[in-house]
Structures are given as C-alpha cells and as structure tokens.
Coordinates of C-alpha atoms in Angstrom, one line a residue:
M12 CA -38.1 -11.8 3.6
S13 CA -40.8 -8.9 4.1
Q14 CA -42.1 -6.6 6.3
D15 CA -45.4 -7.3 8.3
P16 CA -48.8 -6.3 7.0
A17 CA -48.5 -3.6 9.9
A18 CA -45.5 -2.1 9.1
K19 CA -46.5 -1.5 5.0
N20 CA -50.1 0.0 6.1
R21 CA -48.6 2.4 8.2
K22 CA -48.9 5.2 5.9
L23 CA -52.6 4.2 5.5
E24 CA -53.5 4.0 8.8
S25 CA -51.7 7.2 10.0
G26 CA -53.6 8.8 7.8
H27 CA -50.3 9.6 5.8
G28 CA -48.8 11.9 8.6
P29 CA -46.4 11.4 10.2
A30 CA -46.8 8.4 12.9
S31 CA -45.9 8.8 17.0
P32 CA -42.9 7.0 18.0
Q33 CA -40.6 7.4 20.7
L34 CA -38.1 9.5 18.9
A35 CA -34.5 10.6 20.9
P36 CA -34.5 14.8 20.7
D37 CA -31.7 16.1 18.6
V38 CA -30.4 12.9 17.9
I39 CA -31.4 13.3 14.0
T40 CA -29.9 16.5 12.8
F41 CA -29.6 18.6 9.3
T42 CA -28.4 21.1 7.8
P43 CA -30.0 22.6 4.2
I44 CA -27.7 23.5 1.5
A45 CA -30.9 26.7 0.6
G46 CA -28.5 29.2 -1.4
G47 CA -30.1 28.9 -4.6
A48 CA -33.3 27.6 -6.5
P49 CA -35.0 25.5 -7.2
L50 CA -34.0 23.4 -4.8
Q51 CA -33.0 22.9 -1.1
I52 CA -31.6 19.7 -0.1
N53 CA -31.2 18.7 3.5
V54 CA -28.2 16.7 4.7
A55 CA -29.0 14.8 7.6
N56 CA -26.6 13.7 10.4
D57 CA -27.2 10.3 9.6
A58 CA -27.0 10.2 5.7
S59 CA -30.6 10.5 4.9
Y60 CA -32.1 13.6 2.8
Q61 CA -34.5 15.7 2.4
V62 CA -34.9 17.3 -0.5
I63 CA -37.3 21.0 -1.1
Y64 CA -38.4 22.3 -4.2
G65 CA -40.6 25.1 -4.3
S66 CA -40.7 26.1 -1.0
G67 CA -44.7 27.7 -1.7
S68 CA -46.0 24.8 -2.2
T69 CA -48.5 23.3 0.6
T70 CA -46.4 19.5 -0.1
P71 CA -42.8 20.5 -1.1
G72 CA -41.1 17.5 0.2
Q73 CA -40.0 15.5 -2.4
V74 CA -39.3 12.6 0.2
Y75 CA -42.0 10.9 2.6
W76 CA -42.8 12.7 4.9
T77 CA -43.3 15.8 2.9
N78 CA -43.4 17.7 5.4
A79 CA -40.7 16.9 7.5
D80 CA -37.6 18.2 6.8
I81 CA -35.5 15.1 7.6
A82 CA -37.1 11.9 5.7
D83 CA -36.8 8.4 3.9
A84 CA -34.5 8.8 1.7
G85 CA -30.0 7.5 2.5
L86 CA -27.2 5.6 1.7
F87 CA -26.8 1.9 3.1
L88 CA -24.1 -1.0 3.3
W89 CA -23.5 -4.7 3.2
Y90 CA -20.7 -4.9 4.9
D91 CA -19.0 -8.1 7.3
G92 CA -23.2 -9.2 7.5
Y93 CA -24.5 -5.6 8.5
V94 CA -27.0 -4.3 7.3
I95 CA -25.7 0.0 7.4
G96 CA -28.1 2.8 6.7
P97 CA -29.7 5.6 8.6
D98 CA -31.7 6.2 12.0
F99 CA -35.1 6.0 10.5
S100 CA -36.2 5.1 13.9
N101 CA -35.5 8.2 14.7
H102 CA -37.0 9.7 11.5
P103 CA -40.7 11.4 11.7
S104 CA -42.4 9.3 9.8
G105 CA -42.2 6.5 11.2
S106 CA -43.0 4.0 8.0
A107 CA -39.8 2.8 7.3
S108 CA -39.0 0.5 10.6
N109 CA -36.7 -1.9 8.9
Y110 CA -34.3 -1.8 11.8
Y111 CA -31.0 -1.2 10.5
D112 CA -28.3 -1.4 12.1
V113 CA -27.8 2.9 12.2
W114 CA -24.9 5.3 11.2
T115 CA -23.9 6.8 14.3
P116 CA -23.5 11.1 13.2
A117 CA -19.6 12.0 13.4
A118 CA -19.1 15.3 11.7
Q119 CA -20.6 17.4 9.3
G120 CA -19.4 20.5 8.1
A121 CA -20.6 24.2 7.3
V122 CA -22.4 24.5 3.3
T123 CA -19.5 26.0 1.2
G124 CA -19.2 27.5 -2.3
S125 CA -21.0 29.7 -4.1
G126 CA -23.7 28.3 -6.7
T127 CA -21.7 28.3 -9.8
P128 CA -20.9 25.5 -11.4
G129 CA -17.3 26.3 -11.1
D130 CA -18.2 26.4 -6.9
P131 CA -20.7 24.4 -6.1
W132 CA -22.7 25.1 -2.6
T133 CA -20.9 22.0 -0.9
I134 CA -21.4 20.2 2.2
E135 CA -19.6 16.8 3.6
T136 CA -20.5 14.7 6.2
N137 CA -18.9 12.0 8.3
V138 CA -20.2 9.3 9.7
V139 CA -19.0 5.7 11.2
H140 CA -20.5 2.3 12.1
Q141 CA -18.9 1.8 15.0
P142 CA -19.2 -2.4 15.6
S143 CA -17.3 -3.0 12.1
G144 CA -15.1 0.0 11.8
T145 CA -16.9 1.2 9.0
S146 CA -17.2 5.4 7.9
L147 CA -18.5 6.7 4.8
T148 CA -18.2 10.3 4.1
T149 CA -20.5 11.9 1.9
R150 CA -20.0 15.3 -0.3
N151 CA -23.2 16.8 -1.9
S152 CA -22.9 19.6 -4.1
Y153 CA -25.9 21.8 -5.8
V154 CA -24.9 24.4 -8.4
D155 CA -28.1 26.7 -8.1
G156 CA -31.0 27.0 -10.8
E157 CA -30.1 23.2 -11.6
N158 CA -33.2 20.8 -10.5
Y159 CA -30.5 17.5 -9.9
F160 CA -27.8 17.5 -7.2
R161 CA -24.7 15.6 -7.2
V162 CA -24.0 12.5 -4.3
D163 CA -20.4 11.5 -3.6
W164 CA -19.7 8.9 -0.5
D165 CA -16.6 7.3 0.3
I166 CA -16.2 3.9 1.6
C167 CA -13.7 3.5 3.9
L168 CA -13.3 -0.5 5.0
P169 CA -10.6 -1.7 7.9
Q170 CA -10.5 -5.0 6.1
A171 CA -10.8 -5.6 2.3
A172 CA -14.2 -7.5 1.3
Q173 CA -16.8 -7.2 -1.5
V174 CA -19.5 -4.8 -0.1
S175 CA -23.0 -3.4 -1.5
T176 CA -23.8 0.2 -1.1
F177 CA -27.5 1.8 -2.0
L178 CA -29.1 5.0 -2.5
A179 CA -32.6 5.2 -2.2
A180 CA -35.9 6.7 -1.0
D181 CA -39.4 6.7 -0.3
Y182 CA -40.6 9.1 -3.5
Y183 CA -43.0 12.0 -3.0
L184 CA -44.0 13.1 -6.4
Q185 CA -44.9 16.9 -5.4
G186 CA -47.6 16.4 -3.7
S187 CA -48.6 12.8 -4.6
D188 CA -47.9 9.7 -2.8
N189 CA -48.2 7.7 -5.6
G190 CA -46.3 6.8 -8.9
Y191 CA -45.4 4.6 -12.0
G192 CA -41.6 3.4 -12.3
L193 CA -39.1 4.1 -15.1
Y194 CA -35.6 3.1 -16.5
D195 CA -33.4 4.0 -18.7
A196 CA -30.9 1.5 -20.3
D197 CA -28.6 4.1 -21.4
T198 CA -27.6 5.5 -18.8
G199 CA -28.7 3.6 -15.7
S200 CA -30.8 5.7 -14.7
V201 CA -34.1 4.6 -12.4
G202 CA -37.2 6.8 -10.4
G203 CA -40.5 7.6 -10.9
Y204 CA -43.2 10.0 -12.1
N205 CA -46.8 11.0 -11.3
Y206 CA -50.3 10.2 -12.5
A207 CA -50.1 13.5 -14.5
H208 CA -47.4 12.6 -16.3
D209 CA -45.9 16.1 -15.2
W210 CA -43.4 15.0 -12.6
F211 CA -40.8 13.3 -12.0
Q212 CA -37.7 11.9 -10.1
I213 CA -34.6 10.1 -11.2
F214 CA -31.4 8.6 -9.9
T215 CA -28.7 8.0 -12.4
P216 CA -25.5 6.8 -11.6
I217 CA -22.3 8.2 -12.4
R218 CA -20.0 5.2 -11.2
P219 CA -22.1 2.6 -13.6
S220 CA -24.6 0.8 -10.9
S221 CA -25.2 -2.7 -10.5
H222 CA -28.7 -3.2 -10.0
Y223 CA -31.7 -1.0 -9.8
F224 CA -34.8 -1.3 -8.5
E225 CA -38.6 0.7 -8.7
G226 CA -41.4 -0.4 -6.5
R227 CA -44.2 0.0 -3.0
Y228 CA -41.3 2.1 -0.8
W229 CA -41.2 -1.6 1.6
E230 CA -40.1 -3.3 -0.7
V231 CA -37.4 -0.7 -1.8
W232 CA -36.8 -1.3 1.8
D233 CA -37.4 -4.9 2.1
N234 CA -35.0 -5.5 -0.6
I235 CA -32.1 -3.6 1.1
G236 CA -32.8 -5.6 4.7
Y237 CA -35.1 -6.2 7.7
A238 CA -34.2 -6.8 11.6
G239 CA -30.6 -7.0 10.7
T240 CA -30.2 -9.2 7.8
A241 CA -29.3 -8.7 4.0
G242 CA -32.5 -8.8 2.1
P243 CA -32.5 -10.0 -1.6
G244 CA -31.1 -6.9 -2.9
F245 CA -32.1 -5.1 -6.2
N246 CA -33.2 -7.7 -9.0
D247 CA -33.4 -5.0 -11.9
T248 CA -37.5 -4.3 -12.7
I249 CA -39.7 -2.0 -11.8
N250 CA -43.4 -1.5 -11.2
T251 CA -45.4 0.1 -14.0
D252 CA -48.6 0.5 -11.7
L253 CA -49.9 3.4 -10.2
I254 CA -48.6 2.5 -7.3
D255 CA -46.5 4.5 -3.5
N256 CA -43.5 4.1 -4.7
G257 CA -39.8 4.2 -4.2
A258 CA -36.7 3.6 -6.0
G259 CA -32.7 3.0 -5.7
L260 CA -29.7 1.5 -6.5
Q261 CA -27.2 -1.1 -6.1
W262 CA -23.7 -1.0 -6.8
D263 CA -21.3 -4.1 -5.7
M264 CA -17.5 -4.0 -5.7
Y265 CA -14.1 -4.8 -3.7
V266 CA -13.1 -2.5 -1.5
N267 CA -9.8 -2.6 -0.4
G268 CA -9.1 0.4 1.7
C269 CA -11.7 3.2 0.3
A270 CA -14.0 3.3 -2.2
T271 CA -16.0 6.2 -4.2
V272 CA -19.6 6.1 -5.4
S273 CA -21.4 9.0 -7.4
A274 CA -24.6 9.7 -8.5
F275 CA -27.4 12.1 -9.4
W276 CA -30.6 13.0 -8.0
S277 CA -33.1 14.9 -10.1
F278 CA -36.4 16.7 -10.2
G279 CA -38.4 18.5 -12.5
E280 CA -41.6 18.8 -14.7
T281 CA -40.0 16.7 -17.9
P282 CA -37.6 13.4 -17.2
T283 CA -33.5 15.1 -16.4
I284 CA -30.9 13.3 -17.1
P285 CA -27.7 14.9 -16.3
P286 CA -24.5 14.3 -18.6
V287 CA -21.9 12.1 -16.6
V288 CA -19.1 14.0 -16.8
P289 CA -16.0 12.9 -16.0
P290 CA -17.1 9.4 -17.4
Y291 CA -16.0 6.2 -15.3
E292 CA -13.7 3.3 -15.8
E293 CA -13.2 0.5 -13.9
T294 CA -10.1 0.4 -14.1
C295 CA -9.1 3.5 -13.2
G296 CA -11.7 5.5 -11.7
Y297 CA -13.5 8.9 -12.9
V298 CA -11.7 9.8 -16.3
L299 CA -10.6 13.6 -16.5
W300 CA -8.6 13.4 -19.6
Q301 CA -7.7 11.1 -22.0
T302 CA -5.7 10.4 -25.3
T303 CA -4.8 7.9 -28.1
L304 CA -1.6 7.4 -29.5
P305 CA -0.1 4.9 -32.2
L306 CA 2.9 2.8 -31.6
S307 CA 4.7 0.5 -33.9
T308 CA 5.4 -3.1 -33.4
A309 CA 8.7 -2.8 -33.3
G310 CA 10.6 -0.3 -32.1
T311 CA 10.7 1.7 -28.6
A312 CA 8.6 6.0 -28.6
D313 CA 8.6 9.0 -26.4
F314 CA 5.4 11.0 -26.3
S315 CA 4.7 13.9 -24.3
E316 CA 1.2 15.0 -24.6
V317 CA -0.6 18.3 -22.9
A318 CA -3.8 17.5 -20.7
G319 CA -5.3 20.9 -19.8
T320 CA -7.0 22.4 -17.2
L321 CA -8.1 19.3 -15.0
D322 CA -9.9 21.7 -12.6
T323 CA -9.6 19.4 -9.8
T324 CA -7.5 19.1 -7.2
G325 CA -6.7 16.0 -4.9
Q326 CA -4.8 12.7 -5.6
L327 CA -5.1 12.1 -9.4
L328 CA -3.6 8.7 -10.7
L329 CA -1.9 8.5 -14.7
W330 CA -2.6 5.3 -16.2
G331 CA -1.7 3.8 -19.8
Q332 CA -3.0 1.2 -21.1
A333 CA -1.1 -1.2 -24.2
S334 CA -3.4 -2.6 -26.7
S335 CA -2.9 -4.8 -30.0
A336 CA -4.3 -3.7 -33.0
T337 CA -7.3 -6.0 -32.3
G338 CA -7.5 -4.7 -29.0
Q339 CA -6.0 -6.5 -26.5
P340 CA -4.7 -5.1 -23.5
F341 CA -1.4 -6.5 -22.8
A342 CA 0.5 -3.8 -20.5
T343 CA -0.7 -1.6 -18.1
A344 CA 1.4 1.1 -16.3
Q345 CA 0.1 4.5 -13.4
Y346 CA 2.3 7.2 -11.9
P347 CA -0.3 8.5 -9.4
F348 CA 0.3 13.0 -8.7
Q349 CA -1.0 15.0 -6.8
V350 CA -3.1 19.0 -7.7
F351 CA -3.0 22.4 -5.6
D352 CA -5.0 24.7 -5.4
R353 CA -3.5 26.2 -1.9
D354 CA -0.4 28.2 -1.1
T355 CA 1.4 25.2 0.0
S356 CA 1.0 22.0 -1.3
L357 CA 1.6 18.8 1.1
T358 CA 2.0 15.1 0.3
L359 CA 1.5 12.5 2.9
E360 CA 2.7 8.9 2.7
T361 CA 3.1 5.0 4.0
D362 CA 5.8 2.6 3.7
R363 CA 3.1 0.0 2.6
D364 CA -0.4 -0.1 1.7
V365 CA -1.5 -2.9 4.3
Y366 CA -0.2 -3.9 7.4
R367 CA -1.6 -6.2 10.3
P368 CA -2.1 -5.1 13.8
G369 CA 0.6 -3.9 15.7
E370 CA 3.3 -3.5 13.1
T371 CA 5.0 -0.3 12.2
V372 CA 3.9 2.6 10.5
E373 CA 6.5 4.9 8.5
V374 CA 4.7 8.2 7.5
S375 CA 6.5 10.8 5.0
G376 CA 5.8 13.4 3.6
Q377 CA 6.9 16.7 2.4
V378 CA 5.5 20.3 2.3
V379 CA 6.0 23.1 -0.1
N380 CA 5.4 27.0 0.0
T381 CA 4.3 27.4 -3.3
S382 CA 3.5 30.8 -2.8
G383 CA 5.9 34.0 -3.2
L384 CA 6.4 35.4 0.2
T385 CA 7.7 33.6 3.3
Q386 CA 5.3 31.7 5.5
N387 CA 5.3 30.9 9.6
M388 CA 2.8 27.6 9.4
V389 CA 2.8 24.7 11.7
L390 CA 3.4 21.2 10.6
Q391 CA 1.0 18.6 12.2
V392 CA -0.1 15.0 11.6
T393 CA -2.5 12.9 13.7
D394 CA -3.7 9.4 13.5
G395 CA -7.5 9.6 14.5
Q396 CA -6.1 9.3 18.9
G397 CA -3.6 12.1 19.4
V398 CA -0.8 14.5 17.2
I399 CA 2.2 12.5 17.0
L400 CA 3.4 15.1 15.2
E401 CA 3.9 18.7 15.1
E402 CA 6.9 21.4 14.3
S403 CA 6.6 25.2 13.2
L404 CA 8.3 25.9 10.0
T405 CA 9.2 28.8 8.3
L406 CA 9.3 28.2 4.6
D407 CA 10.4 31.0 1.8
A408 CA 9.0 31.3 -1.0
N409 CA 9.5 27.5 -2.8
E410 CA 10.7 25.4 0.0
S411 CA 10.1 22.1 0.7
Y412 CA 10.3 20.7 3.5
S413 CA 10.4 16.4 4.2
Y414 CA 9.3 15.2 7.5
A415 CA 9.3 11.4 8.5
T416 CA 7.2 10.5 11.9
S417 CA 5.7 6.5 12.9
V418 CA 2.7 5.0 14.6
E419 CA 1.6 1.7 15.5
A420 CA -0.6 -0.2 13.1
T421 CA -4.1 0.0 14.4
S422 CA -7.4 -1.4 12.9
D423 CA -9.1 2.1 12.1
L424 CA -6.4 4.3 11.2
V425 CA -6.3 7.2 9.6
L426 CA -3.8 9.9 9.0
V427 CA -4.2 13.1 8.6
A428 CA -2.2 16.1 8.2
T429 CA -2.2 19.7 8.1
A430 CA -0.2 23.3 7.2
A431 CA -1.2 26.0 6.5
N432 CA -4.2 26.1 4.5
A433 CA -3.4 22.5 2.6
T434 CA -4.6 19.1 4.5
A435 CA -3.1 15.5 2.9
T436 CA -4.9 12.3 4.1
A437 CA -4.0 8.5 3.9
A438 CA -6.0 5.4 5.1
P439 CA -3.7 2.5 5.6
T440 CA -5.6 -1.1 5.2
V441 CA -4.8 -3.0 8.5
A442 CA -6.0 -6.8 8.4
D443 CA -5.0 -9.7 10.2
P444 CA -3.9 -12.4 8.0
Q445 CA -6.5 -14.9 6.5
V446 CA -6.1 -18.3 5.7
D447 CA -8.3 -21.0 4.6
A448 CA -7.2 -24.5 4.5
S449 CA -8.5 -27.8 3.4
F450 CA -7.5 -31.3 4.1
Q451 CA -8.2 -34.5 1.4
A452 CA -8.0 -38.5 2.0
P453 CA -9.4 -41.0 0.4
D454 CA -12.0 -43.0 2.6
V455 CA -11.5 -46.8 1.2
V456 CA -8.2 -47.3 0.5
G457 CA -5.8 -51.1 -0.7
R458 CA -2.9 -52.0 0.3
T459 CA -1.0 -50.2 -1.4
S460 CA 0.4 -46.4 -0.5
F461 CA -1.8 -43.7 -0.9
D462 CA -1.8 -39.3 -0.8
V463 CA -3.1 -37.0 1.1
V464 CA -3.1 -33.2 0.9
L465 CA -3.6 -30.4 2.6
E466 CA -4.2 -27.1 1.1
L467 CA -3.6 -23.4 2.3
S468 CA -4.9 -20.3 0.4
N469 CA -4.1 -17.4 1.8
T470 CA -7.4 -15.3 0.8
G471 CA -6.4 -12.4 3.1
L472 CA -4.4 -8.4 2.5
V473 CA -0.9 -10.2 4.7
P474 CA 1.8 -12.6 4.4
A475 CA 0.1 -15.8 7.1
N476 CA 3.9 -17.0 9.1
L477 CA 2.4 -21.0 9.2
Q478 CA 3.3 -24.3 10.7
A479 CA 1.8 -27.5 9.6
E480 CA 2.0 -30.9 10.5
V481 CA 1.0 -33.2 8.2
A482 CA 0.4 -37.9 9.0
G483 CA 2.3 -37.1 11.8
Q484 CA 5.2 -35.6 9.5
A485 CA 6.3 -32.1 10.1
E486 CA 6.3 -29.6 7.1
P487 CA 9.2 -26.3 8.1
D488 CA 7.8 -22.8 8.5
F489 CA 6.8 -21.0 6.5
T490 CA 5.5 -17.7 4.8
L491 CA 2.2 -17.6 2.7
Q492 CA 1.9 -14.6 0.9
P493 CA -1.4 -12.9 0.0
G494 CA -2.8 -14.5 -2.7
E495 CA -0.9 -17.8 -2.3
T496 CA -1.6 -21.3 -2.4
R497 CA 0.4 -24.1 -1.0
Q498 CA -0.3 -27.7 -1.4
I499 CA 1.4 -30.6 1.1
Y500 CA 1.3 -34.1 0.0
R501 CA 2.1 -37.1 2.1
T502 CA 2.4 -40.6 1.1
V503 CA 1.2 -42.5 3.6
Q504 CA 0.4 -46.9 3.9
T505 CA -1.8 -49.4 5.8
N506 CA -3.3 -52.4 6.0
Q507 CA -5.6 -52.2 8.5
D508 CA -8.3 -49.2 9.6
T509 CA -6.9 -45.7 10.7
V510 CA -6.8 -42.2 11.1
V511 CA -5.1 -39.7 9.3
A512 CA -4.7 -36.0 10.9
A513 CA -3.5 -32.5 10.3
T514 CA -2.7 -29.0 12.0
V515 CA -2.0 -25.7 11.3
S516 CA -0.8 -23.6 13.7
G517 CA 1.1 -20.0 13.4
D518 CA -1.3 -17.1 12.2
A519 CA -4.1 -19.5 11.7
S520 CA -5.4 -22.3 13.7
Y521 CA -6.9 -25.7 11.8
D522 CA -7.6 -29.5 13.5
F523 CA -8.3 -32.2 10.9
S524 CA -9.2 -36.2 10.7
H525 CA -9.9 -37.9 8.2
P526 CA -11.4 -42.6 9.3
V527 CA -9.6 -44.1 6.2
V528 CA -11.3 -47.8 6.0
Q529 CA -8.8 -50.5 4.6
G530 CA -10.9 -52.4 1.9
E531 CA -8.8 -55.4 1.0
L532 CA -9.5 -57.5 3.7
T533 CA -9.7 -61.7 3.2
T534 CA -10.4 -64.4 5.7
L535 CA -8.6 -67.5 4.8
S536 CA -10.1 -70.8 7.1
L537 CA -8.7 -74.5 6.6
D538 CA -11.3 -77.6 7.3
V539 CA -8.0 -80.4 8.1
P540 CA -8.9 -83.5 8.3
P541 CA -9.4 -85.3 11.6
D542 CA -7.0 -87.4 12.8
P543 CA -5.6 -90.5 12.4
L544 CA -3.8 -89.7 9.3
W545 CA -3.9 -91.6 7.0
T546 CA -0.7 -92.5 4.7
G547 CA -0.5 -90.9 1.0
T548 CA -2.1 -87.5 -0.4
V549 CA -4.6 -86.3 1.9
A550 CA -6.7 -83.4 0.6
V551 CA -7.3 -80.0 2.6
A552 CA -10.5 -77.9 2.1
Y553 CA -9.8 -74.5 2.8
S554 CA -11.6 -71.1 2.2
L555 CA -10.1 -67.7 1.1
D556 CA -12.9 -65.0 0.8
N557 CA -12.8 -61.3 0.2
V558 CA -14.6 -59.5 3.3
G559 CA -13.9 -56.0 2.2
V560 CA -15.3 -53.4 -0.5
L561 CA -12.2 -53.5 -2.8
P562 CA -11.3 -56.5 -4.9
A563 CA -7.8 -58.6 -3.5
D564 CA -5.3 -59.9 -4.8
T565 CA -3.9 -62.2 -2.2
P566 CA -1.0 -64.1 -2.8
L567 CA -1.6 -67.3 -0.8
D568 CA 0.8 -69.8 0.4
I569 CA 0.3 -73.1 2.8

C-alpha cells in the first residue's frame, strides 16, 4: 500500500514551501513550552508537534514544514479497525495527506512548572476519537538547558483490545530536509542526521518499543496507514542513503482500560540518548525502587525495607515476585497505594474493574485533611455527563471522611473526584459480552453412533449468560466466565443422510447446521427364476453392491 506518485512529490512541487490546502481556520491550535532554551516545543491540540531549536535560525523548525508553528509529527493509534492520528489535512505543509481518522481536540491545559529537574515545564493535552470511544492524554515535559524533552501518553479504550501506537515525524534537520538513518540497538533509539554529520534527531523509547523505522517521509506515513486503512507497520529497518527522511517508533500492546507509553525526543550536534529513568518492566510498569531479599527454602520470613523518597505522586503498586534459585518465578503479590503531595488526600475506587453496559457501578473513596489546620471543602464526583455526588465538608486536621455513591455503567465512563486541591480519577472498563463459537460434526458417517460438539469461548471481559441446543437436545442455562471455554457433546445415530444443528442464544447468537452423509449404503438385487418352478433345489442369483463411500459390513438374510 502506498501513496500516489503525486503525493510523494508534493514537497518538490511546492518548492519546499507550504502547500495551499483549504484549511479550516483555527481548527488546530498549539501551546508552546517556551520557558527556556534551547528548545521550544509547540504542542498542538491534535496530538501533533513542532519543535523549535534556536529561534534565531532562519529554519528553526525541526519538523516539516520548518517555518510553520504546526508540523507533521505526532501520535497515532490502531484500534478497532481505525487508524487514528493528527489532523494533517489541516496542517500548513500539505505533504502528509494520508487521511487518517483524526483526533478531536478535547482540552489543553496551561504550561505549568518552573523548568527545573524537580519541576519541569509540563503541559497536558486531551484528545478523543468519537467513533471508537478512544481517548488519548499527552503529558509533555521539558527541563531548561536540555536538548531533549519527554512525551508520555495515556491510551484509554472502551473495551480491552490489542492495539498499536506510533510516535513519528517528518524530520527537518536544522536547515536540511534530507538525512541519513541511525539506530542504536542497546536502547532501541531511532533517528536521523544531516549530510554534514553535525545535526541529529532521535526518538528513544522509555517503555520498550516493538518496532522502529527510518526511511523516506512518505514511507513513514504509508507504514502507519493510508486512506483509513492500516499499513504494514514499522519493519525494523533504516535507510543509510541521503533521503528526505522521517522516523518513528511502534508499540504493540494489549490494553485493558488504560495504558501509558513514554519516549524521549532529542536534538543536537552530537547524538543524544537520554537515560531511561525509571526503567520499565512489563510485569509492573515503571520501576521507582527495587530490592532483592534472600529467603530459605523452608520457612517464613517477614521483611521491612525503606524505599526512600519516590519523588512521584499518584497511584503506585508495590509488586513482589518470589523466584527459585534458578531464577524461575513461582509466586507474585501486589498491593496498590497512593502518594499525595497536597494538604488533602483523596481516593476514588469502584467495586469492580469491568462492567456490562447498564450495570450499577458502586463508587467509594476517602478524603483526608493531611494539613495541620481545619479545612472547609467541597467534595464532588462527576461521571463525564454531570455531577453524581456533591457534599460540603469541614474536616479537622488529620480527619477523614468516607463517601459512596453509584452510577450506571456506560461505554465512556470516566469518574473524577475533586476535594480542595486534590483530584482522583477512575475509568472502569465497560464492555459487552463477547463469545466465540464453533460447531464440529463429521462429514460422512457409518451406521454406528458419532459425536458432534459445540465449543463456546468467552473472549470478552464480562460473564456471558447463554442457552444452547445441540442436535435437538437443549442444554440447561449456564454462565461462561471471561476466559472460560465449554464444549457441549451430543451422540447421534442415523441410517440416512441428515443435517445436525446447533443454536446459541442469550448474550450471543449463533445458528449452525452441518450436513452429514450416510456412507454405509448397500443395494440388494435378486434374480428370481421365472415360472413354472420345478421341484428340488433352485438356484437364485443375487447381487449385493456397496454404493456408499465407506466399507460396509451388511448382514444378509434371504
């Protein structure tokens, strides 16, 4: 799958100047992280980027189109048959015209922070894809004086699924639209550098990526998708020729609810690969602290360890794994907890992680006044449609208040609790039952009995209530739990061609029918002598013929 030749030559036709598409005014806006040097990061409201390095340069933009504030770089997602990405058709360059389903801007906050390592410049942007119910939240952070910045994005899905997400750009290497490719196997970093070998642009994955690619800019976009259809994805190659290049990283993952992906994007006269701190582990996420403890083969031990300052806030997970002397894990355990940096701590929980549409979600939590003074505050819980709980509270120092409410589960349910200067969120998964079914029966049978089987597998996230009938015999109603598979057997016997059937109803609907051929068929013909019959022994000729497709053992009685 590739673009038409005219699309590939669009940059040349415009003389490396911006094309003239009919842009919708003010659809795509941006907020710059411009507090320090040398980088200015223009974060657009459609999950796209332009990066300015050295604003005094005549071509400061590091993404094509170099003189535009909004450019062709950003975040993409494959989900539920959609290829979702920035609204390139409303970007000034006009060169990235692959017509993805676009992110719809939802909200963009102000730049916060002071630009120090402990308090970097940060901006949060929210976009949604309304047809699929997907949302994306980006957090971009920058420390003054660094030649790289960090991109974190949260992917939230209405139903659990295998997805692919991409970070990609059409490079403009400090005044040059052409460059060579580079790849660092130790870190998984991919990027490009200019003809003079004195300017580099590099993507470094923090969460390990699945694939990478560097090549011609239109190959980057075609590999992600074209005309609303997913492309082949990135193929772990770079082009060592001098070309009009771009590059990107791809992450393949299973997302149940929300998942976070992170990467660095660096620029400079020498290749910069920032240290990935904290490291990422597939089992438990980003590792803030870890230790190894000895344990004898027989006995029980209690451990008390000081983790020190974690330098983060929010929901964390204490995760432990027990392994044998050979390194084979045999047990795990986990304990979630919260870290707060405010005068008020706030939690928000639901009674389950997964619901069916229309079920009741029981919501609960606790507010704690962690300051030394009495606080007056308003506790509010919203569900994305409106306020579901609001209470005025007066809490003395270190006093807590527990709250509870309920709401109906909907496909786009996002719960947000606020109290004083604290915020807590929860996005339980709301999913319909998903059941796969298959029916197996032989094509040809003999006169002995044979088995047919209906197999049902719950591939979804919620229990499925089902009824089934196989070969005319009903099965008692049953519930199939997520991940459970059930096989229903029936024994059938026939002496002629027939059709066996199975039906499934309830939370899934299937109708199966399977023709079965009787393969043991014989014919008998007698050659009876004509009248008159003579006394004594008379010879009667007969013919027994197998006209079926199976060997036949036929008893004969004349």
